[in-house]
Amino acid sequence: MGASQSKPNITSPKVFRPEMPIEVSPDVVNSLSARLASEETMPERQFAIDSHIRERIQRELTALRAEEETVQQEIIRALEKENLDREMSMADDGGTHGGVKTSVSLIGDLEEIRDKVDRFQTRRQLGDFPSVKETGEAIASCYKMNVTTPLECWREVARFKTAVADAETRYLAALR
């Protein structure tokens, strides 16, 4: 009903003719034609192209690094799962599999070693071996008295060696 009247008639394009002729100087025409003829790009355009290319390369590089990181994480998770599965199957077999210990048995071994180290630290004190301390002091005082002739202290050195050997024997017996 009135729909056709509200739409403009777009069948023919409108062309406006200038009332005054447009003139371009020959220098401008020569400059533009020289730009078209030359294969070199203008420095401004080259800079824009280069920056656009750098930006695309940077985006691709970032995307590739992110993808690489996710792939590495997936590989790590898969390897951890595979190792855990292998350890679980070996633990079901009795703790060792072909001479390879599982992490459970290794943790037990570590605890045993820690206990031995703790016992070593507590018994390592020289107070437990007064003969070693006394003979060591005797050597030091002998060396101080015989500065020019240290070979005179051979008796003290021999006593010290026997005291250390005795202390080692007692210590190793205490660890068993």
PDB file of N, CA, C and O in Angstrom, residues 61-74:
ATOM      1  N   LEU A  61      54.680 -17.272  16.225  1.00  0.00           N
ATOM      2  CA  LEU A  61      55.682 -17.784  17.155  1.00  0.00           C
ATOM      3  C   LEU A  61      55.081 -18.009  18.537  1.00  0.00           C
ATOM      4  O   LEU A  61      55.327 -19.034  19.179  1.00  0.00           O
ATOM      5  N   THR A  62      54.287 -17.072  18.991  1.00  0.00           N
ATOM      6  CA  THR A  62      53.620 -17.208  20.291  1.00  0.00           C
ATOM      7  C   THR A  62      52.686 -18.408  20.286  1.00  0.00           C
ATOM      8  O   THR A  62      52.652 -19.188  21.247  1.00  0.00           O
ATOM      9  N   ALA A  63      51.938 -18.558  19.207  1.00  0.00           N
ATOM     10  CA  ALA A  63      51.013 -19.689  19.117  1.00  0.00           C
ATOM     11  C   ALA A  63      51.780 -21.010  19.100  1.00  0.00           C
ATOM     12  O   ALA A  63      51.379 -21.980  19.763  1.00  0.00           O
ATOM     13  N   LEU A  64      52.885 -21.063  18.356  1.00  0.00           N
ATOM     14  CA  LEU A  64      53.675 -22.292  18.303  1.00  0.00           C
ATOM     15  C   LEU A  64      54.302 -22.627  19.653  1.00  0.00           C
ATOM     16  O   LEU A  64      54.363 -23.793  20.050  1.00  0.00           O
ATOM     17  N   ARG A  65      54.762 -21.612  20.359  1.00  0.00           N
ATOM     18  CA  ARG A  65      55.339 -21.861  21.692  1.00  0.00           C
ATOM     19  C   ARG A  65      54.278 -22.382  22.648  1.00  0.00           C
ATOM     20  O   ARG A  65      54.543 -23.277  23.459  1.00  0.00           O
ATOM     21  N   ALA A  66      53.085 -21.807  22.596  1.00  0.00           N
ATOM     22  CA  ALA A  66      52.009 -22.277  23.462  1.00  0.00           C
ATOM     23  C   ALA A  66      51.642 -23.721  23.117  1.00  0.00           C
ATOM     24  O   ALA A  66      51.442 -24.556  24.013  1.00  0.00           O
ATOM     25  N   GLU A  67      51.597 -24.025  21.837  1.00  0.00           N
ATOM     26  CA  GLU A  67      51.284 -25.389  21.412  1.00  0.00           C
ATOM     27  C   GLU A  67      52.383 -26.355  21.845  1.00  0.00           C
ATOM     28  O   GLU A  67      52.105 -27.458  22.313  1.00  0.00           O
ATOM     29  N   GLU A  68      53.635 -25.920  21.729  1.00  0.00           N
ATOM     30  CA  GLU A  68      54.750 -26.757  22.155  1.00  0.00           C
ATOM     31  C   GLU A  68      54.668 -27.027  23.654  1.00  0.00           C
ATOM     32  O   GLU A  68      54.905 -28.152  24.109  1.00  0.00           O
ATOM     33  N   GLU A  69      54.330 -26.018  24.419  1.00  0.00           N
ATOM     34  CA  GLU A  69      54.210 -26.182  25.873  1.00  0.00           C
ATOM     35  C   GLU A  69      53.119 -27.187  26.218  1.00  0.00           C
ATOM     36  O   GLU A  69      53.309 -28.045  27.079  1.00  0.00           O
ATOM     37  N   THR A  70      51.984 -27.108  25.541  1.00  0.00           N
ATOM     38  CA  THR A  70      50.906 -28.061  25.829  1.00  0.00           C
ATOM     39  C   THR A  70      51.309 -29.474  25.426  1.00  0.00           C
ATOM     40  O   THR A  70      51.013 -30.438  26.145  1.00  0.00           O
ATOM     41  N   VAL A  71      52.009 -29.617  24.313  1.00  0.00           N
ATOM     42  CA  VAL A  71      52.460 -30.939  23.886  1.00  0.00           C
ATOM     43  C   VAL A  71      53.456 -31.506  24.892  1.00  0.00           C
ATOM     44  O   VAL A  71      53.389 -32.689  25.260  1.00  0.00           O
ATOM     45  N   GLN A  72      54.370 -30.669  25.376  1.00  0.00           N
ATOM     46  CA  GLN A  72      55.334 -31.134  26.376  1.00  0.00           C
ATOM     47  C   GLN A  72      54.627 -31.567  27.654  1.00  0.00           C
ATOM     48  O   GLN A  72      54.982 -32.585  28.248  1.00  0.00           O
ATOM     49  N   GLN A  73      53.629 -30.801  28.083  1.00  0.00           N
ATOM     50  CA  GLN A  73      52.884 -31.170  29.288  1.00  0.00           C
ATOM     51  C   GLN A  73      52.154 -32.493  29.096  1.00  0.00           C
ATOM     52  O   GLN A  73      52.121 -33.330  30.002  1.00  0.00           O
ATOM     53  N   GLU A  74      51.586 -32.701  27.912  1.00  0.00           N
ATOM     54  CA  GLU A  74      50.904 -33.965  27.640  1.00  0.00           C
ATOM     55  C   GLU A  74      51.885 -35.125  27.647  1.00  0.00           C
ATOM     56  O   GLU A  74      51.587 -36.201  28.175  1.00  0.00           O
TER      57      GLU A  74
END
